Coordinates of C-alpha atoms in Angstrom, one line a residue:
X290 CA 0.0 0.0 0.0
X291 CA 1.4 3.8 -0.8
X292 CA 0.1 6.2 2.3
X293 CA 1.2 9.8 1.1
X294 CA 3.4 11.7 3.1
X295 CA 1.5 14.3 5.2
X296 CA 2.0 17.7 4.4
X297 CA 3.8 19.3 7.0
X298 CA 1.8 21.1 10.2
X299 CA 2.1 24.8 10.4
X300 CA 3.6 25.2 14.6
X301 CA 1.3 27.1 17.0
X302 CA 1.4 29.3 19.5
X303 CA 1.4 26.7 22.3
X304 CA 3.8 24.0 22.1
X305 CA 4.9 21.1 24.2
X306 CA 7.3 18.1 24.3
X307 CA 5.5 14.7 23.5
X308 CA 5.4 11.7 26.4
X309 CA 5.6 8.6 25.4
X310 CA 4.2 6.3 28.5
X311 CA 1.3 5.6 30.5
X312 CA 0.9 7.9 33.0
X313 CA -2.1 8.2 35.6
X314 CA -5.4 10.7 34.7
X315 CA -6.4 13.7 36.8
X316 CA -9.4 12.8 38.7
X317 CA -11.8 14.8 41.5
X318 CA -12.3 12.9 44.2
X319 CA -16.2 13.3 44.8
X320 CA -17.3 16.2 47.3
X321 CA -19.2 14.8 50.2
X322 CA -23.3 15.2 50.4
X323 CA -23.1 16.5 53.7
X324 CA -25.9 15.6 56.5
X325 CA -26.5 15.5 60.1
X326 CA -25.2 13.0 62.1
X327 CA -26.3 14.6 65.5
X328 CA -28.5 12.4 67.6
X329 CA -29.2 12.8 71.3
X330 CA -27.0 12.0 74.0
X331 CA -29.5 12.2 77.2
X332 CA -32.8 10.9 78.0
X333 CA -34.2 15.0 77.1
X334 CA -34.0 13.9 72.9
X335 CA -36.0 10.7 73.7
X336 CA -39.6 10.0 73.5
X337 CA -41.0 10.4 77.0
X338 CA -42.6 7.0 76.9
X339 CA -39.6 4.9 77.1
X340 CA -39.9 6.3 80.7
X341 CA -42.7 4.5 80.9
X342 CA -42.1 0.7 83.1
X343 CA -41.6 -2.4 80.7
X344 CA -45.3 -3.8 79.4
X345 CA -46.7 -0.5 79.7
X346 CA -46.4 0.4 76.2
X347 CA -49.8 0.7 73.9
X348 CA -50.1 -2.6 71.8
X349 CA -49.8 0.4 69.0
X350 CA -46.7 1.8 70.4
X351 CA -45.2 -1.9 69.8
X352 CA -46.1 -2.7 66.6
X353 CA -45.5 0.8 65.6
X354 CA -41.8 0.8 66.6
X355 CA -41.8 -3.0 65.3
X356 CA -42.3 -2.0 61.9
X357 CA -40.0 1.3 62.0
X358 CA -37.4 -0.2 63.9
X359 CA -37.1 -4.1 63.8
X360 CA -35.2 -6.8 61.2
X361 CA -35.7 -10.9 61.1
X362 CA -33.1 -12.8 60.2
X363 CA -33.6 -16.1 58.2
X364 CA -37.1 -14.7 57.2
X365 CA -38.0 -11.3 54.8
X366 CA -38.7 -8.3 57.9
X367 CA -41.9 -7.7 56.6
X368 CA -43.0 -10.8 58.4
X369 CA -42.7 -9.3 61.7
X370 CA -45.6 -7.3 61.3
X371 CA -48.1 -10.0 61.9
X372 CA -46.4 -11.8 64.4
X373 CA -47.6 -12.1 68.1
X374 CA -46.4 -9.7 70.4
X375 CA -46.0 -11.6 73.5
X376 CA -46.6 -10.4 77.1
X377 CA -45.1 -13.4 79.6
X378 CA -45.2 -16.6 79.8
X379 CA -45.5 -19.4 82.2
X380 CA -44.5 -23.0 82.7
X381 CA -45.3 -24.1 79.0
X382 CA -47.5 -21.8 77.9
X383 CA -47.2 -18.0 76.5
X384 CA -49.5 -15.2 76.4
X385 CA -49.8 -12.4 73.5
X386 CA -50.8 -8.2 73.8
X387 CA -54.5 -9.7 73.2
X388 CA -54.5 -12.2 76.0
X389 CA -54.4 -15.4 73.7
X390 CA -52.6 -18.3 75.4
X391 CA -50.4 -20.3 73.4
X392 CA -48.6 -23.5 74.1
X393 CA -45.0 -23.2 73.4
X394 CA -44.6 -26.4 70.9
X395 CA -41.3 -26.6 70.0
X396 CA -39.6 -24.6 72.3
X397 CA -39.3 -21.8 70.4
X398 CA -36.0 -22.8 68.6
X399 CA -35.9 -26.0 70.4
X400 CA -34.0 -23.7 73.6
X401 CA -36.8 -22.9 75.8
X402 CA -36.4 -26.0 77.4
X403 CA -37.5 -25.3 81.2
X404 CA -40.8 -23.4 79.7
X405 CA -40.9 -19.8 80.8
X406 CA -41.1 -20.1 84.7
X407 CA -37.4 -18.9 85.3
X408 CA -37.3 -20.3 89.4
X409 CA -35.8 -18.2 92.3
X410 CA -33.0 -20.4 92.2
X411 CA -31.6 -19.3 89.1
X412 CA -33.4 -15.4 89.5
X413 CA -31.1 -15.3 93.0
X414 CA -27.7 -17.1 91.1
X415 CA -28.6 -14.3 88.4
X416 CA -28.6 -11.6 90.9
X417 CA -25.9 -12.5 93.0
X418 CA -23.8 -12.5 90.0
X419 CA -24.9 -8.9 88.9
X420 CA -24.1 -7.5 92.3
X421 CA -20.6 -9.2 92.8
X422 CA -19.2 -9.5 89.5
X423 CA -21.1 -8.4 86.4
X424 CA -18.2 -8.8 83.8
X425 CA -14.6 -9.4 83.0
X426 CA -13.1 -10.1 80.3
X427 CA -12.6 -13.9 79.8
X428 CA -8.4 -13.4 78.7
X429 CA -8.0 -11.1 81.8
X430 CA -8.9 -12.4 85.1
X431 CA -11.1 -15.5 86.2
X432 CA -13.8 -15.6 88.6
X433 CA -15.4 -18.5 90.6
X434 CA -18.4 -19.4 88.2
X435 CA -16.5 -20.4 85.3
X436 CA -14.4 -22.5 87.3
X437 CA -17.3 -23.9 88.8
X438 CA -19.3 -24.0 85.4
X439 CA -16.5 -25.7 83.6
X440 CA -16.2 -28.4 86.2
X441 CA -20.0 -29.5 86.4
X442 CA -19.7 -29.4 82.5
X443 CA -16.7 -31.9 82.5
X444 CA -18.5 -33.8 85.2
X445 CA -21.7 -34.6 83.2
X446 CA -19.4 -35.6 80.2
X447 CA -18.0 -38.7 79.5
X448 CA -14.4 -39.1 80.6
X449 CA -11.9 -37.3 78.9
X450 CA -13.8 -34.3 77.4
X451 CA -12.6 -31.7 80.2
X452 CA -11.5 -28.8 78.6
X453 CA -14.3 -26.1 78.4
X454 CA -15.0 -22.6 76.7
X455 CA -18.2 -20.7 76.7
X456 CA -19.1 -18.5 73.2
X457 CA -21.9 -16.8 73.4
X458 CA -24.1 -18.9 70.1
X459 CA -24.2 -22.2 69.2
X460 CA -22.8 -20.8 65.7
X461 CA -19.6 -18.9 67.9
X462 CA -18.9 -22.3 69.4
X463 CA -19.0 -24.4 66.2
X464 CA -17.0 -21.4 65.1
X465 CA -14.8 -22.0 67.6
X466 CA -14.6 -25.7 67.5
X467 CA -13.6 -25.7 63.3
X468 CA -11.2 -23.3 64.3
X469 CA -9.4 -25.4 67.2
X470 CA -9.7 -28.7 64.8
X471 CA -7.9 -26.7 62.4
X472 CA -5.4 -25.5 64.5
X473 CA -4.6 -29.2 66.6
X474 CA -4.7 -31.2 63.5
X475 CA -2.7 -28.8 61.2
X476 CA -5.1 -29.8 58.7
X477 CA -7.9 -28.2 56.9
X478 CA -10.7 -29.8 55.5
X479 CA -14.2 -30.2 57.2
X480 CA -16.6 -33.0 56.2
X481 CA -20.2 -32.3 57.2
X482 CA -23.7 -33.5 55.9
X483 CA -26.4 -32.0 53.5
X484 CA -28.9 -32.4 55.7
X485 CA -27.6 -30.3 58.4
X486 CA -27.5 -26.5 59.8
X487 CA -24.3 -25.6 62.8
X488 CA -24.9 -21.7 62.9
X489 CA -25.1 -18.5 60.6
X490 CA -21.1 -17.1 61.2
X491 CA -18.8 -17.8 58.3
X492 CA -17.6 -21.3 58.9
X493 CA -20.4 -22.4 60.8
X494 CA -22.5 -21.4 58.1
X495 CA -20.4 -23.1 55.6
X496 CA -20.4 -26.1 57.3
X497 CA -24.3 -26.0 57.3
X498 CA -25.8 -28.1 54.7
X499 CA -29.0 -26.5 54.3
X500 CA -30.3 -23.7 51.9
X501 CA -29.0 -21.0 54.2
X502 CA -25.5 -21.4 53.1
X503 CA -25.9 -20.2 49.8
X504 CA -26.5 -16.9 50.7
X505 CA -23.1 -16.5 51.3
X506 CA -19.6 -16.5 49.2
X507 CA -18.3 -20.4 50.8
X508 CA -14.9 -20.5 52.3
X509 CA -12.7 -22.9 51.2
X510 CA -12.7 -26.5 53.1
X511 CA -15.8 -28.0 53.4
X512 CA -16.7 -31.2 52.3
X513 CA -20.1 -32.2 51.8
X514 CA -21.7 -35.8 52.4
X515 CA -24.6 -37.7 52.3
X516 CA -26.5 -38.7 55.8
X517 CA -27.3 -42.2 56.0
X518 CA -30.6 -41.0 55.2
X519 CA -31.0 -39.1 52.2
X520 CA -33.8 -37.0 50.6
X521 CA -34.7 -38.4 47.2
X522 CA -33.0 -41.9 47.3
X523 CA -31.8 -44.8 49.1
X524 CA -28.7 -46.6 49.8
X525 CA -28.5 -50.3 48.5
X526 CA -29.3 -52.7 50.7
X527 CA -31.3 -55.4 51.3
X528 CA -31.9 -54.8 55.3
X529 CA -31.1 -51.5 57.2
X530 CA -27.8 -53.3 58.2
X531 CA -26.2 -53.4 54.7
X532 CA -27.7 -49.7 53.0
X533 CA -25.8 -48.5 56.8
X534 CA -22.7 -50.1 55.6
X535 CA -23.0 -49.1 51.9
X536 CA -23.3 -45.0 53.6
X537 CA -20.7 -45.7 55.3
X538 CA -18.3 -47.1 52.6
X539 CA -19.6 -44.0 50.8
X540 CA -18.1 -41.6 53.6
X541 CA -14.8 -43.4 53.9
X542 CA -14.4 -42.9 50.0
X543 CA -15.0 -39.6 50.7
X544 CA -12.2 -39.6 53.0
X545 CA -10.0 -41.2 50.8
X546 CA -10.8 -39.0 47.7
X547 CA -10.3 -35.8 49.8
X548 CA -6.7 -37.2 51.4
X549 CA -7.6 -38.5 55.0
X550 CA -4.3 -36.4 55.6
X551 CA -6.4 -33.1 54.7
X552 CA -9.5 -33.8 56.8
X553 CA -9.5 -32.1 60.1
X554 CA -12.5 -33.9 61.6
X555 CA -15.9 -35.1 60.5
X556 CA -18.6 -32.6 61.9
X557 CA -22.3 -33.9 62.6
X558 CA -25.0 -33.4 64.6
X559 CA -25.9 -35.9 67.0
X560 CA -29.5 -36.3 65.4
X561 CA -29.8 -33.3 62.8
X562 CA -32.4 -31.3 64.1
X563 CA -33.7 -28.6 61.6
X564 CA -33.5 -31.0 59.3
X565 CA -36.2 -32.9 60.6
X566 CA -35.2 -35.0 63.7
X567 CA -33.3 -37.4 61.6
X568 CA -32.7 -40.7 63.8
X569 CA -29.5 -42.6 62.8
X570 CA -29.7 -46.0 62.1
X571 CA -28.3 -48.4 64.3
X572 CA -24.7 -48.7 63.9
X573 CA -24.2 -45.6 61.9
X574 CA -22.1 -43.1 64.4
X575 CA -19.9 -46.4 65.6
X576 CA -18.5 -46.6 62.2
X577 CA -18.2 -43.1 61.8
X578 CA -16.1 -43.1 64.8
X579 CA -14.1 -45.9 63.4
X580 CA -13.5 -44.1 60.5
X581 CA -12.2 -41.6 62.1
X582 CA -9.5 -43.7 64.5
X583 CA -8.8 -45.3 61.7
X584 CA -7.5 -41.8 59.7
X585 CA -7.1 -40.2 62.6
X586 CA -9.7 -37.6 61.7
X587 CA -11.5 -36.1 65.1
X588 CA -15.2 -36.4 65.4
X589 CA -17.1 -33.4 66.6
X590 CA -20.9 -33.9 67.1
X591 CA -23.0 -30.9 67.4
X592 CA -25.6 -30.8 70.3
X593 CA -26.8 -26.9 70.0
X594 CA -30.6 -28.9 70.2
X595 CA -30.1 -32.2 71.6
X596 CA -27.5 -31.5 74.3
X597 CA -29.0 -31.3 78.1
X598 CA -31.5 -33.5 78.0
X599 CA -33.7 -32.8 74.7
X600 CA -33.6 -36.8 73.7
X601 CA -34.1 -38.4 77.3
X602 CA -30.1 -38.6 77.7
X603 CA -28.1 -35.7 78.7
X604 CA -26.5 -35.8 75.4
X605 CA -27.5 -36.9 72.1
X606 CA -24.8 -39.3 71.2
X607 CA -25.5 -41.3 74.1
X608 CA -27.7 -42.9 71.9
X609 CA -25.1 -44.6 70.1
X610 CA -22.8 -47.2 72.8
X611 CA -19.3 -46.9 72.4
X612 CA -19.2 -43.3 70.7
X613 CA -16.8 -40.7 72.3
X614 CA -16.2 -37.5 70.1
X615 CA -13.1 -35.5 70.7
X616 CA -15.2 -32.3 70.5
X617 CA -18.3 -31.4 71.8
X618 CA -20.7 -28.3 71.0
X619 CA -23.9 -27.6 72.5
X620 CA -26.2 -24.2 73.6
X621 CA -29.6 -23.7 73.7
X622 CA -30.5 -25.9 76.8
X623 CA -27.2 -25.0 78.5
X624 CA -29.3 -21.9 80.0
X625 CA -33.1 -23.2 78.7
X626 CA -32.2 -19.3 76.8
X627 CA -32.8 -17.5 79.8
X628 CA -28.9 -16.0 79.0
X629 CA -27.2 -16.2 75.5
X630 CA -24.6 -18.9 76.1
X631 CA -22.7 -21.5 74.5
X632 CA -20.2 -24.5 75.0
X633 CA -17.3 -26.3 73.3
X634 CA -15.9 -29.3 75.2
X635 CA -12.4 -31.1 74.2
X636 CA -10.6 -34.1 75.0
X637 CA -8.1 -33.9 77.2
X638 CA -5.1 -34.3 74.2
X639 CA -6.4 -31.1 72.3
X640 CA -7.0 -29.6 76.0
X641 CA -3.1 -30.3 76.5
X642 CA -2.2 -28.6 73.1
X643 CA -4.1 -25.4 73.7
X644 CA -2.1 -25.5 77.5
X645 CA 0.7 -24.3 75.2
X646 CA -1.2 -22.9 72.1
X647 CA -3.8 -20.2 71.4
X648 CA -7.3 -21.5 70.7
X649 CA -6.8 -19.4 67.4
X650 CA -10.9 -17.5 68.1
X651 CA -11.9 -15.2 70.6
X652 CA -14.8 -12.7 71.6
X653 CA -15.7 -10.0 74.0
X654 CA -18.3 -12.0 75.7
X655 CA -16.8 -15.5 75.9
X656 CA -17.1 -16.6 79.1
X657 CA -19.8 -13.6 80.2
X658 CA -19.7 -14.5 84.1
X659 CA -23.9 -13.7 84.3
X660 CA -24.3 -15.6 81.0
X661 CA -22.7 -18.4 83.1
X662 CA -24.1 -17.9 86.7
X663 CA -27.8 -18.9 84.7
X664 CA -26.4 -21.9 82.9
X665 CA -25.0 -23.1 86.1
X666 CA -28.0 -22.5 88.3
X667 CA -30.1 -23.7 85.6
X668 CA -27.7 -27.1 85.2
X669 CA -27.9 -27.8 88.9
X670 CA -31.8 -27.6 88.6
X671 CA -31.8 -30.2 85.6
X672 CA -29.9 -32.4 87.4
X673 CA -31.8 -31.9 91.5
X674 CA -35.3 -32.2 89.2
X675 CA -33.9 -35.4 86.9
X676 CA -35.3 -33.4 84.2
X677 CA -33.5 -36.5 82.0
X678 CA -35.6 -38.8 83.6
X679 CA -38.6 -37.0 82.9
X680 CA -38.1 -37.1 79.5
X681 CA -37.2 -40.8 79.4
X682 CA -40.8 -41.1 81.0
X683 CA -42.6 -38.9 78.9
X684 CA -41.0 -40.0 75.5
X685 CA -43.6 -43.3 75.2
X686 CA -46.7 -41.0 75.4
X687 CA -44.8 -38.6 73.0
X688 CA -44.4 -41.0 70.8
X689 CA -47.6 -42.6 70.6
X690 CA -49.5 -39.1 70.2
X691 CA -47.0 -38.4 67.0
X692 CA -47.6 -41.9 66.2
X693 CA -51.7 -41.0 66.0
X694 CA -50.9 -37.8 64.4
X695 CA -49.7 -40.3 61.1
X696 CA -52.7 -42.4 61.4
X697 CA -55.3 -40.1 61.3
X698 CA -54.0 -37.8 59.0
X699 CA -53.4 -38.2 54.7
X700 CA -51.2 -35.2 54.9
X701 CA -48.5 -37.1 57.1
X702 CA -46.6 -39.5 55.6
X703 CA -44.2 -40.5 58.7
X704 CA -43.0 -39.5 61.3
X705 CA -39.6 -39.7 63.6
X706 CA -39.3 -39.0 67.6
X707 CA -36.0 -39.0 70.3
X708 CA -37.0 -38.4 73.7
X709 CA -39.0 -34.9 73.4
X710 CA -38.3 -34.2 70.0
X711 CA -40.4 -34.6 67.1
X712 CA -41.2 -34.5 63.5
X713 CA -43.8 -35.1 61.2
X714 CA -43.1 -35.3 57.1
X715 CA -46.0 -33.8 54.9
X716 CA -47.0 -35.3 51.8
X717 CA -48.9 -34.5 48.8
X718 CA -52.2 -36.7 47.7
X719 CA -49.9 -38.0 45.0
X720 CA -47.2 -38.7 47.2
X721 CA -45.0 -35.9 46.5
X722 CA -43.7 -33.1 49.0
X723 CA -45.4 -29.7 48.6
X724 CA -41.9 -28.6 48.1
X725 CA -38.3 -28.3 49.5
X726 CA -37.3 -26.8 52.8
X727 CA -36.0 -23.2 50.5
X728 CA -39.1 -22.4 48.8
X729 CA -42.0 -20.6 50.1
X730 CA -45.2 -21.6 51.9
X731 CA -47.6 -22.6 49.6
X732 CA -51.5 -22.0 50.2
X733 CA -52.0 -25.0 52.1
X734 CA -49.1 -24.9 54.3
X735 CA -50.0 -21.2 55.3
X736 CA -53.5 -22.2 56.1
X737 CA -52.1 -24.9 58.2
X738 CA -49.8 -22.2 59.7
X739 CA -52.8 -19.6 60.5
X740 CA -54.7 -22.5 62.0
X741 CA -51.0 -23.7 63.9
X742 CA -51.7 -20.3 65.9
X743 CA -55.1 -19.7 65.6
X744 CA -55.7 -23.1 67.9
X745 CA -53.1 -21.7 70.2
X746 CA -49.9 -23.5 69.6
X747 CA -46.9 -21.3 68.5
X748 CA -43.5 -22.7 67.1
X749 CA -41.1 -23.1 64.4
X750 CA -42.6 -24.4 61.0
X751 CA -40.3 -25.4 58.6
X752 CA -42.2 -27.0 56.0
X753 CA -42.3 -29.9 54.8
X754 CA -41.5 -30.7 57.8
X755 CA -43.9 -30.6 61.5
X756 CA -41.5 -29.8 64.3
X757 CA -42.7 -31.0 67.7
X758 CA -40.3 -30.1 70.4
X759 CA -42.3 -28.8 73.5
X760 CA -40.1 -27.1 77.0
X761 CA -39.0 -30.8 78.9
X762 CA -41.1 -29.6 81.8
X763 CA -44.0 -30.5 79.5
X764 CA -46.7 -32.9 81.7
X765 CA -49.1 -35.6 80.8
X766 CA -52.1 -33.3 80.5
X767 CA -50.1 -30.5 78.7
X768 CA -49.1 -32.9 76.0
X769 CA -52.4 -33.9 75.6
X770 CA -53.7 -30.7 75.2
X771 CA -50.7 -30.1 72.7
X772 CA -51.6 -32.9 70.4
X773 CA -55.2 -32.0 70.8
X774 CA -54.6 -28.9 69.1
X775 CA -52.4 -29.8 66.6
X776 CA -54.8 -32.3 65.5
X777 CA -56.9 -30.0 65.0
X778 CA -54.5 -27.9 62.5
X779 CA -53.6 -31.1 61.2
X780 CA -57.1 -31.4 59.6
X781 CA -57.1 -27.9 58.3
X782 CA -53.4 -29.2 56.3
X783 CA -56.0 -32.3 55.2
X784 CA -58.4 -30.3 53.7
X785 CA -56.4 -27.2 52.1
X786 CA -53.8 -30.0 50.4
X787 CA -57.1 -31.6 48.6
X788 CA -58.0 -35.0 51.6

């Protein structure tokens, strides 16, 4: 190709030298919007009526600053606005702003489990507490209750889990407990199940199984598995003996794939819990502890809903003879909720590594000595009330009413029950679940919902699942009544899914 010279460019009046490179642009950085931040400092900015004594507030004045003021979590916020406000409660039962009386059926989140009576006992450890020591900081001095709480703790534990810490959240002490397996194992992989929730912090979250993981980026390191009973299929088999074994081949190849000398421990719950109650078959956690002695993987079993009594032992895994774990997470009933507390209990190897090592997590309120003056009042109670073997006697009748609730109603397909704990499955005319556990109600599982409340039973519902979990306290005539009402929303779920 010919490109003609160009003719030649006539200089002007500004000149200057050429750079060849790739310098940075000017840019502005943006000028701020200004506004306000002022905002009162004494009680003279403040609406006079939060002078006003707790419960004296208009049913209006609630609900107003409800919807102004207040966030849900694992639900959208706008669901708060037709929730109960509730007023007190007592024993099992709770009462709302329009004097309806509800029986609390599943504990609220499976935590309330001495109802909502708190007894002087723990009122007065409370109190005492308050006056003599309200707080210090867990890394900076000690004070008697911890001692006293770890002790009990170690006590009502099989031998060899005695070293104890006390997050605030059954998701901080999972948090806590993946952190410590990391850091005693040097290794970094966690295996958990689908069918499973440990908490809503980062790692707790990502060890979750459940739909609430996605709505976070995952860190890396967790493994997922399949529980020996799965959703959608079944393990071959011809008896419950051999489809256990096959699961449990399954997991080991798991292992093997994922390089047993990656795997930091095997993380399960004890019986998963939101997931539906999901009993183990017989054998199942033996060989999962073998597995892990045999790769020397440490077991950690979860027990934020089954630990201090829930199944009619004081722990969950109690269920299964021979099985020890190395680490041992629990909440909810540590306190029956009455203070936000937690628990993480090691064996006495990782207990001698963190003598000389730093636990690697931490928070301002580990160890909070009120938090713990109400867990160890409220531990002392269990155990001076045999609150466990309540449960144990209660569990038959329990049973047999959730057993009923499958025979008389086309909309339950089965049902599963450990000690005080409960589920029933729902199930389409055509056999089919109205859907999974991350999709919205449908028609008929928010009729059954309005009529779950409108009988006077209030609880989790986490369909397609039925969660029956009432406070331990729970008598013979209280569980009848229970299980007369939720019969009767039981046949408003008949009708609105087409019986």
């Amino acid at each position: 190709f010919f490109y003609p010279m160009s003719a030649a460019r006539v200089p002007t009046a500004v000149s200057k030298a050429a750079v060849r490179g790739s310098m940075s642009w000017k840019k502005s950085l943006p000028t701020l919007n200004p506004r306000s931040n002022a905002a009162p400092s004494t009680m003279e900015g403040i609406d006079p009526s939060h002078n006003l004594p707790m419960g004296e507030w208009s049913d209006a004045q609630v609900k107003g600053a409800v919807k102004e003021n207040v966030m849900l979590t694992w639900a959208p916020s706008k669901a708060k606005n037709n929730l109960p406000v509730i007023t007190h409660g007592e024993g099992v039962y709770l009462y709302d702003s329009n004097g309806k009386k509800y029986i609390d059926w599943t504990s609220q989140a499976v935590c309330t489990n001495g109802g909502h009576t708190v007894s002087e006992g723990v009122k007065g450890a409370i109190m005492d507490q308050l006056d003599k020591t309200p707080f210090v900081y867990g890394g900076m001095a000690m004070c008697e209750v911890r001692a006293r709480l770890s002790n009990i703790i170690s006590s009502i534990l099989p031998a060899g889990l005695n070293g104890c810490a006390f997050p605030s959240s059954g998701s901080e002490a999972n948090e806590a407990a993946i952190t410590m397996a990391r850091r005693f194992t040097g290794k970094t992989k966690i295996i958990n199940w689908y069918r499973s929730y440990h908490g809503g912090t980062a790692n707790s979250l990502q060890a979750t199984g459940d739909f609430r993981r996605w709505y976070v980026e995952p860190p890396p390191g967790f493994v997922k598995a399949h529980n020996p009973n799965p959703y959608f299929f079944e393990f071959g088999g011809a008896t419950e003996e051999e489809k256990t074994e096959m699961s449990l081949k399954m997991l080991e190849e798991q292992i093997l794939y994922e390089g047993a000398d990656h795997v930091a421990c095997i993380m399960l719950e004890s019986i998963p819990g939101a997931a539906g109650v999901l009993t183990l078959p017989d054998g199942y956690m033996q060989g999962v502890r073998a597995l892990c002695d045999k790769y020397n993987i440490l077991l950690h079993l979860d027990e934020v809903m089954v630990g201090f009594g829930r199944t009619g032992n004081m722990w969950g895994f109690q269920r299964y003879d021979g099985v020890v774990p190395d680490i041992v997470t629990s909440a909810k009933g540590l306190s029956s909720s009455i203070t936000p507390i937690s628990m993480v209990a090691i064996s006495d190897k990782m207990m001698e590594f963190f003598e000389e090592n730093p636990m690697g997590w931490g928070s301002t309120f580990q160890a909070h000595p009120v938090a713990m003056a109400a867990a160890y009042a409220n531990i002392k109670e269990m155990l001076s009330n045999n609150v466990v073997g309540h449960v144990q006697e209660m569990a038959p009748m329990f049973e047999n009413h959730l057993k009923e609730c499958a025979e008389n109603h086309p909309s339950i397909k089965q049902y599963r029950a450990a000690g005080l704990f409960g589920a029933l499955d729902i199930v389409m005319p055509d056999g089919t679940q109205p859907h999974h556990f991350n999709a919205g109600r449908t028609e008929a599982t928010q009729a059954y919902a309005k009529a779950f409340n409108e009988v006077g039973l209030i609880g989790l519902f986490r369909p397609p699942v039925i969660h029956v979990a009432p406070p331990l306290i729970i008598n013979e005539a209280e569980l009848k009544e229970g299980f007369e009402k939720q019969h009767e929303a039981l046949d408003v779920l008949d009708k609105a899914l087409g019986y």
